[in-house]
Tab-separated table of C-alpha atoms in Angstrom:
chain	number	residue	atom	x	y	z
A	1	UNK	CA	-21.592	-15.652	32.417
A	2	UNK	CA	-19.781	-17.160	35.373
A	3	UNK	CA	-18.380	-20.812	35.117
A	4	UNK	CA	-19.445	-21.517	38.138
A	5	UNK	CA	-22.663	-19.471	38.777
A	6	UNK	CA	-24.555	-22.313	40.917
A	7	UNK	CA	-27.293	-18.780	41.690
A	8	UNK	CA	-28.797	-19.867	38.196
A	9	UNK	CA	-30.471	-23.330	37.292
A	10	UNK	CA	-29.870	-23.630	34.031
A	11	UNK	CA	-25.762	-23.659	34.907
A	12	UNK	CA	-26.310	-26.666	37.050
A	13	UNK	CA	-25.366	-29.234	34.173
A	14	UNK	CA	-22.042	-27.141	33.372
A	15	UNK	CA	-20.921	-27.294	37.206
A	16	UNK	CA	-21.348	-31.254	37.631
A	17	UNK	CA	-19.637	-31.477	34.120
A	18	UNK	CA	-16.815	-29.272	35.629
A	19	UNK	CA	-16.902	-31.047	39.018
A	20	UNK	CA	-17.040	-34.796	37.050
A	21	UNK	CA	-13.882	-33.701	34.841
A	22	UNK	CA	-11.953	-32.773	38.358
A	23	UNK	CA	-12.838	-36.447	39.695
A	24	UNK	CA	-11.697	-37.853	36.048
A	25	UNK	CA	-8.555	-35.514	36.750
A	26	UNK	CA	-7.425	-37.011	40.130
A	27	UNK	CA	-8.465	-40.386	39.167
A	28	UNK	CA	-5.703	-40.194	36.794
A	29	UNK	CA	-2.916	-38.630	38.265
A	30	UNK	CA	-3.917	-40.973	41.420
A	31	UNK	CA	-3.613	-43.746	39.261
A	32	UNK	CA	0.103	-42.942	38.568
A	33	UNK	CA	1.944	-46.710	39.436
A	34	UNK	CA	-0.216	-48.529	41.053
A	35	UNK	CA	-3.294	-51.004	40.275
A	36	UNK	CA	-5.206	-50.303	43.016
A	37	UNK	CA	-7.941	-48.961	41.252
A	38	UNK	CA	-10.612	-49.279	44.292
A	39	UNK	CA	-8.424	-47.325	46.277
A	40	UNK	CA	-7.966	-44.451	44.047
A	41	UNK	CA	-11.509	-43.866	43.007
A	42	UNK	CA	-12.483	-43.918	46.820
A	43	UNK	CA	-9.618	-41.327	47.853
A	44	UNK	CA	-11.073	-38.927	44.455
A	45	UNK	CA	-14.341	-39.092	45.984
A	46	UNK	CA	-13.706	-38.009	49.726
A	47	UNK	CA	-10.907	-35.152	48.192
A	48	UNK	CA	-13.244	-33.848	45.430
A	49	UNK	CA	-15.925	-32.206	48.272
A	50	UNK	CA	-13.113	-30.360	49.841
A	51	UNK	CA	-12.113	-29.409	46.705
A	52	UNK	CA	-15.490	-28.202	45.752
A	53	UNK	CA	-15.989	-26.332	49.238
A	54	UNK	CA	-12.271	-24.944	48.914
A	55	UNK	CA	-12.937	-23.629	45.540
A	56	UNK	CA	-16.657	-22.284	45.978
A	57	UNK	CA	-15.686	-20.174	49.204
A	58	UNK	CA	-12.896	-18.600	47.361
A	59	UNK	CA	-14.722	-18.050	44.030
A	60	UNK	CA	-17.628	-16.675	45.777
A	61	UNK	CA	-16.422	-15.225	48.978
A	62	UNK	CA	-12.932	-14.612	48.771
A	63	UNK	CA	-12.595	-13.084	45.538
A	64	UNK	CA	-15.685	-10.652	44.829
A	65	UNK	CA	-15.673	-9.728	48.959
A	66	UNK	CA	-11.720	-8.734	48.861
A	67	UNK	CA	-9.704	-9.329	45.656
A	68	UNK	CA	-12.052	-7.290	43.271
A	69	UNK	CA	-12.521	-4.155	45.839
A	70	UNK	CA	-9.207	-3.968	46.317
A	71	UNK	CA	-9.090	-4.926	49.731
A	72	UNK	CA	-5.617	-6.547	48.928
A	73	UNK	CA	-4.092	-7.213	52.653
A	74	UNK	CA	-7.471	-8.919	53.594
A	75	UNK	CA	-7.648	-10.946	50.723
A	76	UNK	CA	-4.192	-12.604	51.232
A	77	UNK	CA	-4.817	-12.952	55.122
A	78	UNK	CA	-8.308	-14.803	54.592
A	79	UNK	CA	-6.603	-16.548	51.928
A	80	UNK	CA	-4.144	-18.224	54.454
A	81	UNK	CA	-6.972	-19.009	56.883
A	82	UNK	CA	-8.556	-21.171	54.078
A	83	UNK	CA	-5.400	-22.813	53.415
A	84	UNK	CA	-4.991	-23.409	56.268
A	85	UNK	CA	-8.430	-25.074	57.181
A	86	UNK	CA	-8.281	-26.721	53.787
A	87	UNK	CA	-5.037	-27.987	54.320
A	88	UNK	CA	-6.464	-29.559	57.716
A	89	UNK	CA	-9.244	-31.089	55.726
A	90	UNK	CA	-6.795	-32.893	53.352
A	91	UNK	CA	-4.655	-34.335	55.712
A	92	UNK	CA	-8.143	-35.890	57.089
A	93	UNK	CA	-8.660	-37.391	54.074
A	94	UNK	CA	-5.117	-38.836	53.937
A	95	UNK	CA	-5.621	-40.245	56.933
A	96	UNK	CA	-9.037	-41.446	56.743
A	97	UNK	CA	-8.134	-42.924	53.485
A	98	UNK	CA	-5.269	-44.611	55.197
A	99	UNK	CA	-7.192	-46.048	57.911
A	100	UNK	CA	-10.556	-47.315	55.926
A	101	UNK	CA	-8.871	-47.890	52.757
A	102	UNK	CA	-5.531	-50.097	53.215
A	103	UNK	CA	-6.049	-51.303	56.500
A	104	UNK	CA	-3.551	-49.400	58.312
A	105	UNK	CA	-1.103	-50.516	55.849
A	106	UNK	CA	1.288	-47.747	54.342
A	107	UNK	CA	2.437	-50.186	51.767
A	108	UNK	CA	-0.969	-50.332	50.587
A	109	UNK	CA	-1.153	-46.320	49.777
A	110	UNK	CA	-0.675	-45.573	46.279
A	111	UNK	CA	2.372	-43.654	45.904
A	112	UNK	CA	0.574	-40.216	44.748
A	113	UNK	CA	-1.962	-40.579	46.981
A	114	UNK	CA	0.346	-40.715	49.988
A	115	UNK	CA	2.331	-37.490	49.254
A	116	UNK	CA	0.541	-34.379	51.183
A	117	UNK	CA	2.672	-31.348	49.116
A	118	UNK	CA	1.324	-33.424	46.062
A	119	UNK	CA	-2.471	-33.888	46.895
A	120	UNK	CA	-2.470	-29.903	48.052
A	121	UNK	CA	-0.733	-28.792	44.926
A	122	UNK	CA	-3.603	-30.732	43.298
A	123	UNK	CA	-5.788	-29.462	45.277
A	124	UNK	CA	-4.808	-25.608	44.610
A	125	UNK	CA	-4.231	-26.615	40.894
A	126	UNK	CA	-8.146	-26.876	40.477
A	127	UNK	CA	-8.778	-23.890	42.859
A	128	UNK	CA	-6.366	-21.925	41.503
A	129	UNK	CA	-7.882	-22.284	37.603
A	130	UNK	CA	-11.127	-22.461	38.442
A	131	UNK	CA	-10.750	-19.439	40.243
A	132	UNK	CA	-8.578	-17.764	37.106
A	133	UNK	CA	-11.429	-18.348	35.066
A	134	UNK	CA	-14.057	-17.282	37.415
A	135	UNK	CA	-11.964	-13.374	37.609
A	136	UNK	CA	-11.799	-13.779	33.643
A	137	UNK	CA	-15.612	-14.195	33.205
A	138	UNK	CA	-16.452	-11.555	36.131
A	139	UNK	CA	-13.973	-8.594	33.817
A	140	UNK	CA	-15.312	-10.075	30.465
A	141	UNK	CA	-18.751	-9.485	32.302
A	142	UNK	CA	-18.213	-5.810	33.310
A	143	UNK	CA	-16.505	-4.888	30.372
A	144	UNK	CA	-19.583	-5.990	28.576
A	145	UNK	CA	-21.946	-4.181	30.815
A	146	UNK	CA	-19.547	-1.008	31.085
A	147	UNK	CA	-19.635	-1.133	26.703
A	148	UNK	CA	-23.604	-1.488	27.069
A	149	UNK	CA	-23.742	1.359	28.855
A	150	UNK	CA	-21.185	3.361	27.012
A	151	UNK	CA	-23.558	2.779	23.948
A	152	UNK	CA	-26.460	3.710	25.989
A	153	UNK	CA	-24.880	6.761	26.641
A	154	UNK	CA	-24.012	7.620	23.270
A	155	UNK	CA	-26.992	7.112	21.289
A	156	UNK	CA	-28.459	8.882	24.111
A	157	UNK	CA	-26.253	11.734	23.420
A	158	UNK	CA	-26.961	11.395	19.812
A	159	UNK	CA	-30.644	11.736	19.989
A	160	UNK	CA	-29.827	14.841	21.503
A	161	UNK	CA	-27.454	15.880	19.148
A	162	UNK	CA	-30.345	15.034	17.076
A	163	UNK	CA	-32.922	17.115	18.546
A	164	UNK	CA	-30.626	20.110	18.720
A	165	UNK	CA	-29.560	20.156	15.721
A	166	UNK	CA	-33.194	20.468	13.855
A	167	UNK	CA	-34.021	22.914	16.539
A	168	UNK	CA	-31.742	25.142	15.161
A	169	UNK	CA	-32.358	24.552	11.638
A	170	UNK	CA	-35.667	24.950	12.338
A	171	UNK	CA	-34.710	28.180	13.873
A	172	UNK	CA	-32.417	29.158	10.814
A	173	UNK	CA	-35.219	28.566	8.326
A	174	UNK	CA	-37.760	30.564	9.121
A	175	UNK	CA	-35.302	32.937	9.696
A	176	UNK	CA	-34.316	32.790	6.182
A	177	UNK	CA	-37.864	32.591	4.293
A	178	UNK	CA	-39.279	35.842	6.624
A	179	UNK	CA	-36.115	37.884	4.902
A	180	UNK	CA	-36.762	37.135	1.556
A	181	UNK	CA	-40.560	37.622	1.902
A	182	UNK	CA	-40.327	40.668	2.687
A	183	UNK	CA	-38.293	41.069	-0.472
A	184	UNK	CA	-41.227	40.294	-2.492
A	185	UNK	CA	-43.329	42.203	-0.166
A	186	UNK	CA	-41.234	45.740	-0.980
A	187	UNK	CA	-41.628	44.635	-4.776
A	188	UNK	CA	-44.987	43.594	-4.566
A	189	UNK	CA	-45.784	47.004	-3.180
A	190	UNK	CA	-44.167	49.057	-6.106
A	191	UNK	CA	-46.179	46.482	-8.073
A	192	UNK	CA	-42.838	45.903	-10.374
A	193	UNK	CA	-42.826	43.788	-13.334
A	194	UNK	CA	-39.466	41.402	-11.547
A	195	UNK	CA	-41.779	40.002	-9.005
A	196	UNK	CA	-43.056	36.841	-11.134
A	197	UNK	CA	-38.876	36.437	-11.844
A	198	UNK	CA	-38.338	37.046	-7.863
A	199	UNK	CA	-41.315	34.381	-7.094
A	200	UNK	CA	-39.962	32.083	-9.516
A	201	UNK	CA	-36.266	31.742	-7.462
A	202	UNK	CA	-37.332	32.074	-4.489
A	203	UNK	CA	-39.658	28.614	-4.718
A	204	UNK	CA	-36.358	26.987	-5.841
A	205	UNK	CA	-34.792	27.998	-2.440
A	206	UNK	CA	-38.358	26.988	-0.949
A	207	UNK	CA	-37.932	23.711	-2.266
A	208	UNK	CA	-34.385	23.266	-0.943
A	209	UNK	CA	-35.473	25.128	2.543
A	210	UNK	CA	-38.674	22.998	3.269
A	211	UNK	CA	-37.388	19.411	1.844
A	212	UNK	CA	-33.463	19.254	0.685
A	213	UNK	CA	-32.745	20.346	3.706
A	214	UNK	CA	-34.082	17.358	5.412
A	215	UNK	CA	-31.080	15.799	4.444
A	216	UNK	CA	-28.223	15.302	7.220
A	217	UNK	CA	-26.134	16.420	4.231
A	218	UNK	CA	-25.830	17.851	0.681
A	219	UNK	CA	-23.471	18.341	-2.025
A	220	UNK	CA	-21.226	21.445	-1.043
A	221	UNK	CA	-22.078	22.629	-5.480
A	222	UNK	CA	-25.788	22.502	-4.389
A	223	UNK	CA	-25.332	24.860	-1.265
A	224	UNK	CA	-23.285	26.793	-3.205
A	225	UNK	CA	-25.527	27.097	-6.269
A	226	UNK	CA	-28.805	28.316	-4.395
A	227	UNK	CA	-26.431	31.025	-2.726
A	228	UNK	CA	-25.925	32.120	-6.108
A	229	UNK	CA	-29.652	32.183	-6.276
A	230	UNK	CA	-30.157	34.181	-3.277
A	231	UNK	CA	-27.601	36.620	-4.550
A	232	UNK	CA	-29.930	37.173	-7.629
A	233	UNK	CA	-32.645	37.562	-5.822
A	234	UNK	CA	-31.107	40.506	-3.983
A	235	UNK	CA	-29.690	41.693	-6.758
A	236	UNK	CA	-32.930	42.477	-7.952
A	237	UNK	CA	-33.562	44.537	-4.595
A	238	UNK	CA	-30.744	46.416	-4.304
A	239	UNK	CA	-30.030	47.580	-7.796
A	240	UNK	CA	-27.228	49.137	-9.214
A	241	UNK	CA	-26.719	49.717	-5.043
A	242	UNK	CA	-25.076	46.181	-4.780
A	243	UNK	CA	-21.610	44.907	-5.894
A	244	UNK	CA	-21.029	41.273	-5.451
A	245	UNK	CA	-18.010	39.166	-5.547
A	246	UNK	CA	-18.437	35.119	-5.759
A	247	UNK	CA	-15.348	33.645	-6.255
A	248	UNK	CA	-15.235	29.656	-6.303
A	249	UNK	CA	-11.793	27.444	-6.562
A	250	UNK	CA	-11.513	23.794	-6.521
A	251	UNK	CA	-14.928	22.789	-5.282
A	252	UNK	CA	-15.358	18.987	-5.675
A	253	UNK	CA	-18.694	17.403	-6.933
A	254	UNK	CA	-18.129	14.757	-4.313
A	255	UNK	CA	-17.938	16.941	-1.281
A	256	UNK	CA	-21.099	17.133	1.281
A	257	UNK	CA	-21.550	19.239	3.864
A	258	UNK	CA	-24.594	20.040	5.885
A	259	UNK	CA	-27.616	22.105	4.440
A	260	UNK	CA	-27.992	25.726	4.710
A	261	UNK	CA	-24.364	26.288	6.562
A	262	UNK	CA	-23.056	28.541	4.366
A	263	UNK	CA	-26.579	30.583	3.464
A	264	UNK	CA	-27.219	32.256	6.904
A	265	UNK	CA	-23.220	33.824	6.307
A	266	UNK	CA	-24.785	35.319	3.293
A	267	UNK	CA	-27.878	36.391	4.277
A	268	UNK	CA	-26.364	37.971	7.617
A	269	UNK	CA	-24.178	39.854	5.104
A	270	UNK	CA	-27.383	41.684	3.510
A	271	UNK	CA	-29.200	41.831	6.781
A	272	UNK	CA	-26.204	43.805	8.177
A	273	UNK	CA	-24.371	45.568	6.013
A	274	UNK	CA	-23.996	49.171	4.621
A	275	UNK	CA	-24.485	51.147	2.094
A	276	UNK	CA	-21.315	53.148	2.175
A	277	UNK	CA	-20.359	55.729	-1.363
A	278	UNK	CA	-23.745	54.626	-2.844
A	279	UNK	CA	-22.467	50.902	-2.554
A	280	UNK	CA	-23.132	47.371	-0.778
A	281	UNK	CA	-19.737	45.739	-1.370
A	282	UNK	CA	-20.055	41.921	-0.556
A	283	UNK	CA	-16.946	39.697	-0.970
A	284	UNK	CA	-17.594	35.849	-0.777
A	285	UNK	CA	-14.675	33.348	-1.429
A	286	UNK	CA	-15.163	29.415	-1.288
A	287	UNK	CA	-12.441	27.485	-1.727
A	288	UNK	CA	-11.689	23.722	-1.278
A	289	UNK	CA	-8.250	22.437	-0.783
A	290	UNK	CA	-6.799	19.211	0.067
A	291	UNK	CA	-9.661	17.997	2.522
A	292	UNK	CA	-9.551	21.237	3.431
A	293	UNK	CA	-13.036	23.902	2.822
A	294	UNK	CA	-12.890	27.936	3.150
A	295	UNK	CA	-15.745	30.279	3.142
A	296	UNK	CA	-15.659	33.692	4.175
A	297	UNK	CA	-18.207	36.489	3.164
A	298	UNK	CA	-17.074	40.347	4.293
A	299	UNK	CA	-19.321	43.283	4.104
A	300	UNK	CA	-19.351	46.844	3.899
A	301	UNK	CA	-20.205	48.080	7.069
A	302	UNK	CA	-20.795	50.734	9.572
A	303	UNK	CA	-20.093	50.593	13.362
A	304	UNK	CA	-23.470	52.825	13.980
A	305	UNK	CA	-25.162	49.490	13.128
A	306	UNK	CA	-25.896	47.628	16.728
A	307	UNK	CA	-23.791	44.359	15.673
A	308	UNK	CA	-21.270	42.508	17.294
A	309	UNK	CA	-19.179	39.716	16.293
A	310	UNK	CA	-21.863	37.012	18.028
A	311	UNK	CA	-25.220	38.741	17.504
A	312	UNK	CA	-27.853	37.672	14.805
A	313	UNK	CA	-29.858	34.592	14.902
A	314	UNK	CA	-28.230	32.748	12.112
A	315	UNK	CA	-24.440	33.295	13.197
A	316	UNK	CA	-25.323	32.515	16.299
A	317	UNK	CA	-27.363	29.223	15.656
A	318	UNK	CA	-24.487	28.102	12.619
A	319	UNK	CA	-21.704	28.014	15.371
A	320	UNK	CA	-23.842	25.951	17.676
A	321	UNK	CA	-24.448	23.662	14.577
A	322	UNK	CA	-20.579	23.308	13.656
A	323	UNK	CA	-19.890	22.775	16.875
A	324	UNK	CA	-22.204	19.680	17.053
A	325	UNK	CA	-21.430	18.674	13.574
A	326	UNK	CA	-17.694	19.367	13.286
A	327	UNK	CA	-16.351	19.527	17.116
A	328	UNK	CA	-12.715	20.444	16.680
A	329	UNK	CA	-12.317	20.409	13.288
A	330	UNK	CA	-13.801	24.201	11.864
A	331	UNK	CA	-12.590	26.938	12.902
A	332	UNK	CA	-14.898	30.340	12.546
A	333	UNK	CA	-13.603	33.707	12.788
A	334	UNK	CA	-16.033	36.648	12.921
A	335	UNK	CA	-13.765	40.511	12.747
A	336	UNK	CA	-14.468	44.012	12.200
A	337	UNK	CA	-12.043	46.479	10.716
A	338	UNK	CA	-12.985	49.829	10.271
A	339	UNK	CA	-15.409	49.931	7.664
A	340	UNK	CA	-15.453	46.077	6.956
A	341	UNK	CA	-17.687	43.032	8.611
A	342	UNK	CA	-16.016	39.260	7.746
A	343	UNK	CA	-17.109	36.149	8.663
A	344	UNK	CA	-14.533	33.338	8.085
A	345	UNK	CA	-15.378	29.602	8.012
A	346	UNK	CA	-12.529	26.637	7.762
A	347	UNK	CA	-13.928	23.252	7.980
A	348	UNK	CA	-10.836	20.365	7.773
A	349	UNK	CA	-10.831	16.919	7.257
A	350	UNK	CA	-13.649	17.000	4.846
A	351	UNK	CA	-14.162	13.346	2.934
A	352	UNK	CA	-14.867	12.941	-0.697
């Protein structure tokens, strides 16, 4: 909102209060030791227009045509041309005000109203402020704008955040369910007496797949506790041919995280790894730590196997999620050494 915005009705009222106060405000100081009250309010009225004119064409010309592009040297140039003509216009009004108003007499001139450096100081007092609070209002104005937009910008990018981000769960979960189905498929087929048992887990997973996972977050103990489900589940698959490690330290009940993160490491683990000496070794370590989470999950694992430290849906589609969720603050390692596959996850910062 400009102070002086005369391109909008509804401002009209504010600009003859402004331009009312200015004639109150030379009344005054014109008034300064003397009694010649007729005088004074006369010589207000014929200086207020120039006043008005002087302080419109710099307000609306002046300023937003040079001083806010930057066209400094212009600015200051046109600048003296209207102090120039403005200065002309005041001396007219001294003069006229002399002639009409005391009757050639200089004795009859109120002090004030007879000093020129005075009346222009005046003058350029009102400009000058008027103009001040016109640049105030214009910044105040475009700063406003410039934070609309930035808003507009970011919920925009948000949204897409947003979108992404269910994409790939979307992507993840499917993923997920098809492996373990086909776990109860290969049981189902030997017709063994552990697929009620297998069934039984895996709609606890279903439940947290198809509706916990909704959720833009969940307790890191709940992630953590359907991995442990998942791990009997393949336990029952792979027999006395799987060894599992699940080490946890200092998990908080208080820490969240976002839903099936962690799972896809896991599962990617199975999908992948070896069987090496009659054994699939799997080591997974979470550990929380002063604000500060790490998972990792190694696997036995062969280099015949057509895997490389990117490849596989769900690593793939996790780092694209920590990278929208967490930015700069995980870092994810992904190694092979000889006969070993790890996957390394450090989230920091994490609140309670």
């Amino acid at each position: 909102m400009n102070i002086i915005d005369l391109n909008r009705t509804k401002f009209i009222p504010l600009h003859l209060s402004l331009w009312v106060g200015v004639w109150f405000f030379f009344v005054y100081f014109f008034s300064y030791n003397t009694s010649d009250t007729t005088f004074v309010i006369w010589f207000s009225s014929f200086l207020l227009p120039v006043t008005m004119a002087t302080t419109y064409f710099t307000v609306y010309y002046l300023i937003p045509k040079y001083l806010l592009v930057k066209h400094y040297v212009r600015f200051v140039l046109y600048s003296f041309y209207t102090l120039v003509f403005s200065t002309y216009f005041i001396m007219l009004t001294i003069f006229g005000s002399f002639i009409f108003l005391s009757e050639l007499k200089i004795a009859n001139v109120p002090p004030m109203s007879r000093n020129f450096v005075f009346v222009l100081i005046l003058v350029y007092l009102v400009v000058g402020l008027v103009s001040f609070i016109s640049i105030l209002n214009r910044n105040f104005a475009t700063l406003s704008k410039n934070k609309e937009l930035e808003n507009k910008i970011l919920e925009g990018q948000l949204q897409l955040k947003g979108q992404e981000l269910n994409y790939l769960k979307k992507q993840i979960h499917p993923h997920f369910l098809f492996n373990t189905l086909n776990t109860i498929y290969g049981f189902a087929l030997r017709q063994s007496n552990q697929t009620p048992d297998i069934i039984l887990k895996l709609s606890n997973l279903l439940d947290y797949i198809l509706y916990q996972v909704q959720k833009p977050k969940v307790l890191l103990t709940e992630e953590l506790s359907h991995i442990e489900e998942y791990l009997d589940l393949e336990r029952i698959r792979f027999q006395d041919t799987l060894e599992v490690n699940f080490n946890k330290e200092g998990i908080r009940d208080a820490v969240a995280i976002p839903p099936m993160l962690l799972i896809p490491f896991v599962e990617n683990a199975f999908k992948h790894g070896s069987i090496i000496s009659g054994k699939l070794r799997i080591d997974i370590k979470a550990n929380f730590e002063e604000h500060n989470f790490l998972f990792s999950v190694s696997n036995t694992f062969r280099d015949t196997h057509e895997l490389t430290a990117n490849k596989g849906i769900g690593l793939e589609n996790i780092r694209k999620r920590l990278n929208l969720l967490y930015n700069d603050a995980y870092d994810l390692q992904i190694s092979k050494e000889e006969d070993q596959f790890k996957v390394q996850l450090r989230i920091t910062n994490l609140k309670l």
